[in-house]
mmCIF file of C-alpha atoms and ligand atoms in Angstrom:
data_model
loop_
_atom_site.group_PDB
_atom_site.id
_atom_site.type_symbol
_atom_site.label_atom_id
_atom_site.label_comp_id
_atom_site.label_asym_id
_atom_site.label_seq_id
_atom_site.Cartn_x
_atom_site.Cartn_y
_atom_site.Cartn_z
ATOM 1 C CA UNK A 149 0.000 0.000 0.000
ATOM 2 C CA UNK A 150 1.787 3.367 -0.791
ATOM 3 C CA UNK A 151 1.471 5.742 2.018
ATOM 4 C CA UNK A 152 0.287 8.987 0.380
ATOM 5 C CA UNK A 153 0.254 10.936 3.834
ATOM 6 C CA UNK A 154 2.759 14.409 3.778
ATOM 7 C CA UNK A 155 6.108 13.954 2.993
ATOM 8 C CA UNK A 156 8.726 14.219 5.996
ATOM 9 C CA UNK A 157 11.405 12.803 4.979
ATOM 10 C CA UNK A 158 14.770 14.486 2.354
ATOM 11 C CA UNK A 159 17.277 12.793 1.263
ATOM 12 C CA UNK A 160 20.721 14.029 0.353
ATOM 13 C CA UNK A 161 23.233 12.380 -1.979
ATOM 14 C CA UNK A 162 26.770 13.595 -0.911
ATOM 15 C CA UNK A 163 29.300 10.950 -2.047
ATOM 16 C CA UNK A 164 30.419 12.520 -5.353
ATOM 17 C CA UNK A 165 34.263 13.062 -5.702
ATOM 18 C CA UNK A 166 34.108 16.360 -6.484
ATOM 19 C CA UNK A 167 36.842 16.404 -9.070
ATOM 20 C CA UNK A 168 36.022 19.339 -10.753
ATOM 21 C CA UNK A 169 37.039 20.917 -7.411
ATOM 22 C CA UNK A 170 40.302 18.840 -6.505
ATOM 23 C CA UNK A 171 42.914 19.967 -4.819
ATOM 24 C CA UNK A 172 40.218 21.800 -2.950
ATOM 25 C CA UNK A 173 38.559 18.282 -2.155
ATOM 26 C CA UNK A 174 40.932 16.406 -1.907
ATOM 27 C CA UNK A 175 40.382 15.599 1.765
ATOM 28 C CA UNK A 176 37.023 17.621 2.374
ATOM 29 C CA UNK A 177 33.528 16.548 0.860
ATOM 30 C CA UNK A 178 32.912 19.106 -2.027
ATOM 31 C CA UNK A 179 29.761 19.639 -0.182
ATOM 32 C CA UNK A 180 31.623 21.398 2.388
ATOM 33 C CA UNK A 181 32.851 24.441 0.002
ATOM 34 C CA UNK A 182 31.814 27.870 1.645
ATOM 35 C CA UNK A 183 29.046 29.501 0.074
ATOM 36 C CA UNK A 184 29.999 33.053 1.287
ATOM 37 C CA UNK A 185 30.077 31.879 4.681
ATOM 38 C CA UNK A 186 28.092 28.622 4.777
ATOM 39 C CA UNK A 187 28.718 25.205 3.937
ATOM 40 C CA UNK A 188 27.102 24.616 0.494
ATOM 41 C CA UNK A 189 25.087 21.692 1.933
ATOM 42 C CA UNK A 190 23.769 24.228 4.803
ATOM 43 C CA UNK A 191 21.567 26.071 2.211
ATOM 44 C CA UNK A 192 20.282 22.384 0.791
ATOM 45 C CA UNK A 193 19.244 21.262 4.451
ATOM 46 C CA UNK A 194 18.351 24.573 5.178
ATOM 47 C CA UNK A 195 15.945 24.516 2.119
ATOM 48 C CA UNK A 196 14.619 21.106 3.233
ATOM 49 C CA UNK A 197 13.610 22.131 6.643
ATOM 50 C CA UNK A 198 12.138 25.348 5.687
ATOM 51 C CA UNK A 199 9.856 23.125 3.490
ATOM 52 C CA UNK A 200 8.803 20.770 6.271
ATOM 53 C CA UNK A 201 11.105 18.185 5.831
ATOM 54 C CA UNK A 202 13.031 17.645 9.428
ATOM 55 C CA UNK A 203 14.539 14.381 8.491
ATOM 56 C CA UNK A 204 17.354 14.432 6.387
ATOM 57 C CA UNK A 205 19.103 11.881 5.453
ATOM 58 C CA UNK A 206 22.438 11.817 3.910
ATOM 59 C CA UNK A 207 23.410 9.284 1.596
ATOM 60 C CA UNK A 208 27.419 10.002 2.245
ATOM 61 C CA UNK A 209 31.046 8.355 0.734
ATOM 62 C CA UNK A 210 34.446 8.691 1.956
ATOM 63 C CA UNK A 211 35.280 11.841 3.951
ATOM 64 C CA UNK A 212 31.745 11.816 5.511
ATOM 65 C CA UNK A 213 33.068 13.055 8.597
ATOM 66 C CA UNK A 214 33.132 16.903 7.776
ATOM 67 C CA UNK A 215 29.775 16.189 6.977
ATOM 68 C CA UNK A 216 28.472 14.489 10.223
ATOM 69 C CA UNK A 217 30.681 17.186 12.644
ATOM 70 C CA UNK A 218 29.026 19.945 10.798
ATOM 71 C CA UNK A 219 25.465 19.010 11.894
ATOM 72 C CA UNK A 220 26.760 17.805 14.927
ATOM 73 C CA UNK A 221 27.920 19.929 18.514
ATOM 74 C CA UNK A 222 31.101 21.254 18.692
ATOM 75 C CA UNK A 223 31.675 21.208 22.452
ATOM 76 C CA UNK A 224 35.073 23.001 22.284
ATOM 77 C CA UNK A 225 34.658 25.712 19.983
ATOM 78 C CA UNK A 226 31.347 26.144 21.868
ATOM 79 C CA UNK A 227 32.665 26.502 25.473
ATOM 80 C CA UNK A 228 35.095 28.593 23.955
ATOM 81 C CA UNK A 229 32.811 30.941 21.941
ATOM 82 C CA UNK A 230 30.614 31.177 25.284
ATOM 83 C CA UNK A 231 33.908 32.352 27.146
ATOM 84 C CA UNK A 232 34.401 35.208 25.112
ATOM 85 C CA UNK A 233 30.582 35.998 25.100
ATOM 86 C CA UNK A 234 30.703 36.266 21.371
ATOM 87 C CA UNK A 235 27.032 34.712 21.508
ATOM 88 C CA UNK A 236 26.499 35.756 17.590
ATOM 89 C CA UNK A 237 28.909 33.356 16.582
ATOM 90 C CA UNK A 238 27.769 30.838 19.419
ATOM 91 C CA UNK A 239 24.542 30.804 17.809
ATOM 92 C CA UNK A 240 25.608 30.133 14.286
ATOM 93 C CA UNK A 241 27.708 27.171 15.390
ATOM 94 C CA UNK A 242 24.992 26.066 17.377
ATOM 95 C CA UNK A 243 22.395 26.699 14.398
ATOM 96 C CA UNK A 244 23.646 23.443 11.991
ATOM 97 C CA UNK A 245 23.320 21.292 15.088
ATOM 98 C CA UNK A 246 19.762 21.778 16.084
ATOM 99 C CA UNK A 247 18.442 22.243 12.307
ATOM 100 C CA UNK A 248 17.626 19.135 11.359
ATOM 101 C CA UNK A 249 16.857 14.899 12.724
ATOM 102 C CA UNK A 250 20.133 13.680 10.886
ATOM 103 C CA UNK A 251 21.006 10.559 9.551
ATOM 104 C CA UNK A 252 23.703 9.256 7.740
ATOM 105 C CA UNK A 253 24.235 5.790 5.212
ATOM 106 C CA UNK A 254 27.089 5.198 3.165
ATOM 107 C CA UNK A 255 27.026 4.861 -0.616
ATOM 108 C CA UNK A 256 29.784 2.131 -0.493
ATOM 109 C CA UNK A 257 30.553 1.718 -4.407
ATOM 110 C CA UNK A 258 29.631 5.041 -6.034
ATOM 111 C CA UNK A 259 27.282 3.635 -8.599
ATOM 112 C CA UNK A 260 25.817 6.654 -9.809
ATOM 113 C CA UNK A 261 22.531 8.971 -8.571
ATOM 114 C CA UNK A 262 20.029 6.225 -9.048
ATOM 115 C CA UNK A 263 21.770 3.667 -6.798
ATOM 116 C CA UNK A 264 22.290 6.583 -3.942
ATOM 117 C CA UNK A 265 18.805 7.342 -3.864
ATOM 118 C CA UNK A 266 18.606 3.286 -3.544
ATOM 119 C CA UNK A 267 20.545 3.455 -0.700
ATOM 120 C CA UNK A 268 17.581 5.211 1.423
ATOM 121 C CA UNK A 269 15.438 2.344 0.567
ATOM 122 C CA UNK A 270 15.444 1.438 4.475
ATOM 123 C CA UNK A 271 15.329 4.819 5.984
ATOM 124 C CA UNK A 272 12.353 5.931 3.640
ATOM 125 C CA UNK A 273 10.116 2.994 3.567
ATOM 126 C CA UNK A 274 6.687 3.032 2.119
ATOM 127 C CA UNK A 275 6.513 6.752 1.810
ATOM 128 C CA UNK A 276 7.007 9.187 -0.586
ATOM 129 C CA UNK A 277 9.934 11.708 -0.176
ATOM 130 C CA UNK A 278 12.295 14.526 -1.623
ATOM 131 C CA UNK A 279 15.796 14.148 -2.969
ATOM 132 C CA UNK A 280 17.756 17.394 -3.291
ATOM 133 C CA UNK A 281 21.145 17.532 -4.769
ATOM 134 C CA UNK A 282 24.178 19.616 -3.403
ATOM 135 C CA UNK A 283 25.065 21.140 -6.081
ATOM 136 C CA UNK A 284 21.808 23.094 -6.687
ATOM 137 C CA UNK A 285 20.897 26.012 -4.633
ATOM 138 C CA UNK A 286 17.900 27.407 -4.498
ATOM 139 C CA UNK A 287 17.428 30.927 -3.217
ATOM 140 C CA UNK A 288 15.686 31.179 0.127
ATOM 141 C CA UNK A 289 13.511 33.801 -1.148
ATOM 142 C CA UNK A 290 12.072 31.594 -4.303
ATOM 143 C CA UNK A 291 10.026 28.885 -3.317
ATOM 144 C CA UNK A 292 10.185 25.330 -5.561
ATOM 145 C CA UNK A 293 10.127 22.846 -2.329
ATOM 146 C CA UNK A 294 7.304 23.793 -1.366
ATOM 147 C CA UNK A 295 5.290 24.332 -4.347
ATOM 148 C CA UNK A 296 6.531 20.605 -5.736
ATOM 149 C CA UNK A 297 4.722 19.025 -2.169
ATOM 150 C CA UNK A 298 2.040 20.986 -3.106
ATOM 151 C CA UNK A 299 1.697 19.470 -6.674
ATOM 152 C CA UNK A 300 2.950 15.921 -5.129
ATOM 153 C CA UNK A 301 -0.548 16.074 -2.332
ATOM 154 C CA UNK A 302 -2.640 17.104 -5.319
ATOM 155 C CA UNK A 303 -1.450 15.057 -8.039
ATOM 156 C CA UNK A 304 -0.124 11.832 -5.603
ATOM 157 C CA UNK A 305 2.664 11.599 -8.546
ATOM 158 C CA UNK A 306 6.252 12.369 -8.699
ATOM 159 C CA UNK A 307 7.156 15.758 -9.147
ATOM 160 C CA UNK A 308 10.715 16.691 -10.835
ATOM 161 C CA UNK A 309 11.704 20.634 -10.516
ATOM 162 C CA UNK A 310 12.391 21.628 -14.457
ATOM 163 C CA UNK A 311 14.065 24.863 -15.564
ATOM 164 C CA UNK A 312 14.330 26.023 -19.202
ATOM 165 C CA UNK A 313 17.848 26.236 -20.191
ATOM 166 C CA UNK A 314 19.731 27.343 -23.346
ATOM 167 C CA UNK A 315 20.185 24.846 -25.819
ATOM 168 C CA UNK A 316 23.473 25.003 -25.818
ATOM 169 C CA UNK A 317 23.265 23.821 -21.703
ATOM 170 C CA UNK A 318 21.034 20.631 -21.994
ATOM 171 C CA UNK A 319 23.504 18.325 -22.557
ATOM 172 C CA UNK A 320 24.312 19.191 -19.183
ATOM 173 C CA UNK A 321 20.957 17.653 -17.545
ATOM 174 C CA UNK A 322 18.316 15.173 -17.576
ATOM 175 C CA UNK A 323 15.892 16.419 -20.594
ATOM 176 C CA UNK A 324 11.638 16.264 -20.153
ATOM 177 C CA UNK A 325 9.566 15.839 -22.744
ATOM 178 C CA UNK A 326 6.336 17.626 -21.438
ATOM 179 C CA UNK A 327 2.718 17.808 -21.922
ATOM 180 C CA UNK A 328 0.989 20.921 -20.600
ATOM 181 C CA UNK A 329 -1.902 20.806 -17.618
ATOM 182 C CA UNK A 330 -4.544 23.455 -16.389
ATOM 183 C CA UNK A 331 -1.357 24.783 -14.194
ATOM 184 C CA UNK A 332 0.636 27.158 -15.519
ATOM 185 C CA UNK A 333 3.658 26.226 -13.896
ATOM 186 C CA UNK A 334 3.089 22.071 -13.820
ATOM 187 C CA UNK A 335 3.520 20.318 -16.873
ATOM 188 C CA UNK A 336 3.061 16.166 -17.166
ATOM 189 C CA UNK A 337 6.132 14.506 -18.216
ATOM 190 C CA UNK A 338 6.243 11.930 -20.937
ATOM 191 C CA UNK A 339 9.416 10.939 -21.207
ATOM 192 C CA UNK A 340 13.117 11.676 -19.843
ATOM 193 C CA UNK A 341 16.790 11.531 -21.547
ATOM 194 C CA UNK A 342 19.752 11.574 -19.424
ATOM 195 C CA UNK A 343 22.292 14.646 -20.706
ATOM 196 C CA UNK A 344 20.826 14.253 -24.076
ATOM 197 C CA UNK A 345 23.176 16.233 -27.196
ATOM 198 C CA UNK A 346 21.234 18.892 -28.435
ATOM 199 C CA UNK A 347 19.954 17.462 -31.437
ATOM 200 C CA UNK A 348 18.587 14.796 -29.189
ATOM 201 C CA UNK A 349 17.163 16.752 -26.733
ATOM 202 C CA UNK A 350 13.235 16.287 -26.523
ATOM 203 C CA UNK A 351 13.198 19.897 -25.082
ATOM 204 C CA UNK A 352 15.041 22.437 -23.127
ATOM 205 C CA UNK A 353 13.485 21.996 -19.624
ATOM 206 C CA UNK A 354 16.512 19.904 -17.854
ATOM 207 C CA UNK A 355 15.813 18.757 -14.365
ATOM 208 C CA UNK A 356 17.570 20.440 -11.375
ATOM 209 C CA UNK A 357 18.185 18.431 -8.600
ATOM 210 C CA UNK A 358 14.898 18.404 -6.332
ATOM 211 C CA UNK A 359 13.188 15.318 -6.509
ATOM 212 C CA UNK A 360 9.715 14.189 -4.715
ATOM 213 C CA UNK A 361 9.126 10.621 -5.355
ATOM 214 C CA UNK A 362 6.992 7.791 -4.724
ATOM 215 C CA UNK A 363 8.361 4.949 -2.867
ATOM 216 C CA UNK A 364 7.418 2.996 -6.338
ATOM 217 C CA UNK A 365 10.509 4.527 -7.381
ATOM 218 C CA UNK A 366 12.636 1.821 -5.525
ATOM 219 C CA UNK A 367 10.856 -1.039 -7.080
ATOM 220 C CA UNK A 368 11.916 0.508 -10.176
ATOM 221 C CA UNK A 369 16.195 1.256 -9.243
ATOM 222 C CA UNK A 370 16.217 -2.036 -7.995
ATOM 223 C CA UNK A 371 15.141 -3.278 -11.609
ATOM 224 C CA UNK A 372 17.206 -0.036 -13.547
ATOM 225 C CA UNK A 373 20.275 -1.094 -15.374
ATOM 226 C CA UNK A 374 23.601 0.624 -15.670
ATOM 227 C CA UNK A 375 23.292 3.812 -18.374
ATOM 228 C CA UNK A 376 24.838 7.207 -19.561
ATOM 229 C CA UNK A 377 28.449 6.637 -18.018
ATOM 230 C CA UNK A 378 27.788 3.300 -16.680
ATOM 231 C CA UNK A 379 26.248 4.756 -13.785
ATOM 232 C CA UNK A 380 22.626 4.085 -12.370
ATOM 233 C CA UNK A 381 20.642 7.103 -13.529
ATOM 234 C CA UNK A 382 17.557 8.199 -11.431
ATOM 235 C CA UNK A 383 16.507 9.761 -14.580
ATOM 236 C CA UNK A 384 15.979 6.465 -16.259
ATOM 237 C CA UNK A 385 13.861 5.219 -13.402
ATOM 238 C CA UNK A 386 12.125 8.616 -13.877
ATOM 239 C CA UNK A 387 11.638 7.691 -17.774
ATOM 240 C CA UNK A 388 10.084 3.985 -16.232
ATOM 241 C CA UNK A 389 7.831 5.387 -13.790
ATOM 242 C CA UNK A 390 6.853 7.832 -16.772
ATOM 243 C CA UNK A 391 5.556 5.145 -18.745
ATOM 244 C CA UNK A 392 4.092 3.188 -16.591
ATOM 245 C CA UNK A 393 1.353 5.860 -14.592
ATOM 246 C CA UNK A 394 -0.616 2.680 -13.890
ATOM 247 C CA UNK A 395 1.443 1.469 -11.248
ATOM 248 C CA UNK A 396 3.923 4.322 -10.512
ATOM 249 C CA UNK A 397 1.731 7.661 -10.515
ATOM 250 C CA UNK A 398 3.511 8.635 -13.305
ATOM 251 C CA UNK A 399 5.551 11.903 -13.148
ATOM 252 C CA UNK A 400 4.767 15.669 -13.169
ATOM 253 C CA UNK A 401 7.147 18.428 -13.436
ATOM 254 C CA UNK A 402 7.354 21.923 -11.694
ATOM 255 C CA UNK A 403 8.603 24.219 -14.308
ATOM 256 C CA UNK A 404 10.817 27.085 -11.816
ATOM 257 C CA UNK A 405 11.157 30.227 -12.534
ATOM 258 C CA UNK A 406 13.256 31.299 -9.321
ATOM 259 C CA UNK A 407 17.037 32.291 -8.464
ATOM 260 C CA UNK A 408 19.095 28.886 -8.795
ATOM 261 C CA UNK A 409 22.608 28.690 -8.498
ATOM 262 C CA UNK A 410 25.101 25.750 -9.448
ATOM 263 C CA UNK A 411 28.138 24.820 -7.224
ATOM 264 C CA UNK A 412 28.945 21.822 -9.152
ATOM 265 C CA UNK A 413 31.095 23.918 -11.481
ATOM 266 C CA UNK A 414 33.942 26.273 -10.443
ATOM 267 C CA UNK A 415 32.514 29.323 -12.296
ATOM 268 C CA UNK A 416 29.370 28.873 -11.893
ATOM 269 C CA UNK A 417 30.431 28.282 -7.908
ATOM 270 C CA UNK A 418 31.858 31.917 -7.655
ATOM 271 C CA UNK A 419 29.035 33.484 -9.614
ATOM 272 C CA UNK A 420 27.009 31.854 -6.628
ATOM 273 C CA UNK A 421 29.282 33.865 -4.310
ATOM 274 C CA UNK A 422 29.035 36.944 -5.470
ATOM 275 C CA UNK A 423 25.805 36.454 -6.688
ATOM 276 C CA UNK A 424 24.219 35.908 -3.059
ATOM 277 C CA UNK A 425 26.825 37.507 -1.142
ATOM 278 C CA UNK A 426 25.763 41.473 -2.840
ATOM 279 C CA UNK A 427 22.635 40.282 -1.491
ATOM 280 C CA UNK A 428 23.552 39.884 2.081
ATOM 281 C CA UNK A 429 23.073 42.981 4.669
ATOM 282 C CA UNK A 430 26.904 42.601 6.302
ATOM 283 C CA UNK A 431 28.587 41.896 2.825
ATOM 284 C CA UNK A 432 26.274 44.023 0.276
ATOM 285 C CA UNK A 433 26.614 47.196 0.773
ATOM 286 C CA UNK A 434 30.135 47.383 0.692
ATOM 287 C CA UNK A 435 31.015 44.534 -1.798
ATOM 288 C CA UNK A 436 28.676 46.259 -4.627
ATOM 289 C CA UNK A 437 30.551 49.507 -4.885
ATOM 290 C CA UNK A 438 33.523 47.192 -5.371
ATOM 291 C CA UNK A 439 32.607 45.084 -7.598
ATOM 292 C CA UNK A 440 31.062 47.870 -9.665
ATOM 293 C CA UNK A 441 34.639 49.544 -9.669
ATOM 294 C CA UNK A 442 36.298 46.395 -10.248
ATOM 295 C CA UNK A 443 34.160 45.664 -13.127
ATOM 296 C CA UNK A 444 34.850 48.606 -14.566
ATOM 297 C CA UNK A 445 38.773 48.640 -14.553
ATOM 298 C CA UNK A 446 38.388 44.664 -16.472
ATOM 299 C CA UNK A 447 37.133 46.936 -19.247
ATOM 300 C CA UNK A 448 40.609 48.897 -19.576
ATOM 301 C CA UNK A 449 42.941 46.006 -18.602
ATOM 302 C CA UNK A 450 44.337 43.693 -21.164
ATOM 303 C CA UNK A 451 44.116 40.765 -18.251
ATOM 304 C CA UNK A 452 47.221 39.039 -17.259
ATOM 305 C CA UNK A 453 46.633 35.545 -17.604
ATOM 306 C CA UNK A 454 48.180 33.229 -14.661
ATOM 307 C CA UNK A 455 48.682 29.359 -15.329
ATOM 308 C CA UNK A 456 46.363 27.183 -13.266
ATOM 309 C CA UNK A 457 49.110 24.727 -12.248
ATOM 310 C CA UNK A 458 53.017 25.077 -12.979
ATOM 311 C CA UNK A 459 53.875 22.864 -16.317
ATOM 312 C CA UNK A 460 56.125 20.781 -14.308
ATOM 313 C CA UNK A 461 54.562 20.264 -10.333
ATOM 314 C CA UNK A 462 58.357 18.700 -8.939
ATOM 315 C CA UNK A 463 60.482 21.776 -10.322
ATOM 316 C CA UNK A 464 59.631 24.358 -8.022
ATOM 317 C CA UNK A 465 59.467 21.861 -5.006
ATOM 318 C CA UNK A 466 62.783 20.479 -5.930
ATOM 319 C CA UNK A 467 64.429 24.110 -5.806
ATOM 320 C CA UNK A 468 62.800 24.703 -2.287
ATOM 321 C CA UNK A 469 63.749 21.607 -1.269
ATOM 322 C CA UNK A 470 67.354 22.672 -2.262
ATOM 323 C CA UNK A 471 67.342 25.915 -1.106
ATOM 324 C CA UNK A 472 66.218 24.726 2.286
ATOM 325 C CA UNK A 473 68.929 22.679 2.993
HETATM 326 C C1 G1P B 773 22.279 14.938 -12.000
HETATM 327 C C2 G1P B 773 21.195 14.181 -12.745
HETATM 328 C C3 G1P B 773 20.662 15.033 -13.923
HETATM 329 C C4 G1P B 773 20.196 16.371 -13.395
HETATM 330 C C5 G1P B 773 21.321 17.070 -12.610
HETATM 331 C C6 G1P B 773 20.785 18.338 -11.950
HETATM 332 O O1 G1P B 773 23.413 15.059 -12.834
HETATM 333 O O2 G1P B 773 21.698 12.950 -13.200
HETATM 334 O O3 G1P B 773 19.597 14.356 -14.549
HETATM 335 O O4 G1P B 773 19.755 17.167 -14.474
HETATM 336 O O5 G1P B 773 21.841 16.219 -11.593
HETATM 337 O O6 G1P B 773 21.801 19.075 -11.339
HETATM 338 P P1 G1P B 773 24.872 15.510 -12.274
HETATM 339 O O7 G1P B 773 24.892 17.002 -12.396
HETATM 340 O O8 G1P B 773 24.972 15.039 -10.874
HETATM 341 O O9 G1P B 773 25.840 14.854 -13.198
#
């Protein structure tokens, strides 16, 4: 019997590499990056609660343990903070510890999104519940949580968050072909391609990475076969449950409109900076003057370019290894 009663539970995948950010991640979950001053996965649990959803559970990989001492106390810095009477900062180390019912289960082999979300088989049980990727944020001020449980009690489907990007950008995403409904902003999905070319692409509404999903959508995993990168994709159990409404509810997507941001990609992760941090009332108002001078010099200079890594890493540590001694 699927349980079609409110959704409480989110789950989290966080057991990517996060090559695209190495050395950076090298020993620290790419989750972990700041966000201006935040944890990138703070804003993602943050989102989750705000929406209703106090149990989160994190579907980590190696290196969890930045993850689990972020949401956890930090007795030492605490006692220490509460010595000084700096009780600003007390309270936004004490903030990640009380925000949400953690829980934590390990990927093992990282198989690919489909076989994370697999992994909160037992946690979840019968019920339906929301995925939300780390990568994605989604500004506090936009709602698309919320509005996708909304769609999810009406509609007792699953409900993917779409957003209409360039053509160029789809090959970046899962791809929806879509049929409209009497909603402006829900549209019934008919089919899904994982990071479709172009050419291929049955439209430009790619899926960002919030997910609510019926529990049907394990029965399906466990049957899914290794695809694009010979990874289990969730979006070909999405493309299943699309074709089969009968049994699955069948799959409706929230088209967003809203302030996104991607820190999955290192420029795209320092537009996020700046982007949210002009925003902010302690950063703002001095950081947009800046950037509008700064911004305006680019225009005059001819840009010195600097090389990302030196063409040959053991030359300049041999010299300082000789000059040391
Ligand atoms: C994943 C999903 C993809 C989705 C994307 C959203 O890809 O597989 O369908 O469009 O997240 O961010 P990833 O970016 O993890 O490769």
């Amino acid at each position: 019997m699927v349980n079609h009663d409110r959704v409480t539970k989110a789950v989290i995948p966080a057991a990517g590499l996060g090559t695209r950010f190495l050395p950076a991640t090298k020993a620290m979950p790419k989750e972990m990056l700041p966000v201006v001053d935040k944890p990138a996965i703070q804003y993602v649990v943050e989102e989750a609660v705000d929406a209703g959803l106090h149990d989160v559970l994190m579907v980590t990989g190696r290196n969890k343990n930045a993850l689990e001492n972020h949401f956890d106390r930090n007795a030492e810095l605490e006692d220490a903070l509460t010595k000084k009477g700096d009780t600003a900062r007390l309270q936004k180390v004490n903030y990640s510890s009380v925000l949400a019912d953690m829980h934590y289960v390990r990927q093992g082999d990282p198989m690919g999104l489909g076989h994370a979300v697999l992994r909160a088989q037992m946690h979840v049980g019968r019920e339906p519940f929301a995925v939300l990727l780390g990568d994605d944020i989604i500004d506090a001020r936009d709602d698309l949580l919320k509005r996708m449980l909304t769609v999810q009690a009406q509609r007792h489907t699953s409900v993917v968050a779409l957003l209409e990007v360039p053509p160029e950008s789809i090959h970046l995403y899962g791809a929806a072909a879509v049929e409209p409904t009497d909603e402006d902003d829900v549209v019934r999905i008919t089919g899904l391609v994982e990071k479709p070319d172009a050419e291929h692409a049955p439209s430009n509404y790619a899926v960002i990475g919030r997910y609510i999903l019926r529990p049907e959508v394990f029965d399906v995993l466990e049957r899914t076969k290794p695809g694009r990168g010979g990874e289990i994709q969730l979006t070909d159990a999405l493309q299943s449950m699309a074709e089969a409404p009968d049994w699955t509810g069948g799959v409706y997507g929230v088209v967003f409109r809203g302030r996104r941001y991607d820190t999955g990609d290192r420029l795209d992760y320092i537009k996020a900076i700046v982007q949210l941090a002009v925003d902010r009332e302690d950063l703002g108002p001095e950081l947009r003057p800046w950037l509008r001078e700064f911004a305006a010099e680019l225009d005059d200079k001819p840009g010195e370019i600097v090389e990302e890594m030196p063409a040959d890493p053991t030359g300049p540590i041999s010299t300082i290894r000789v000059e040391d001694h």
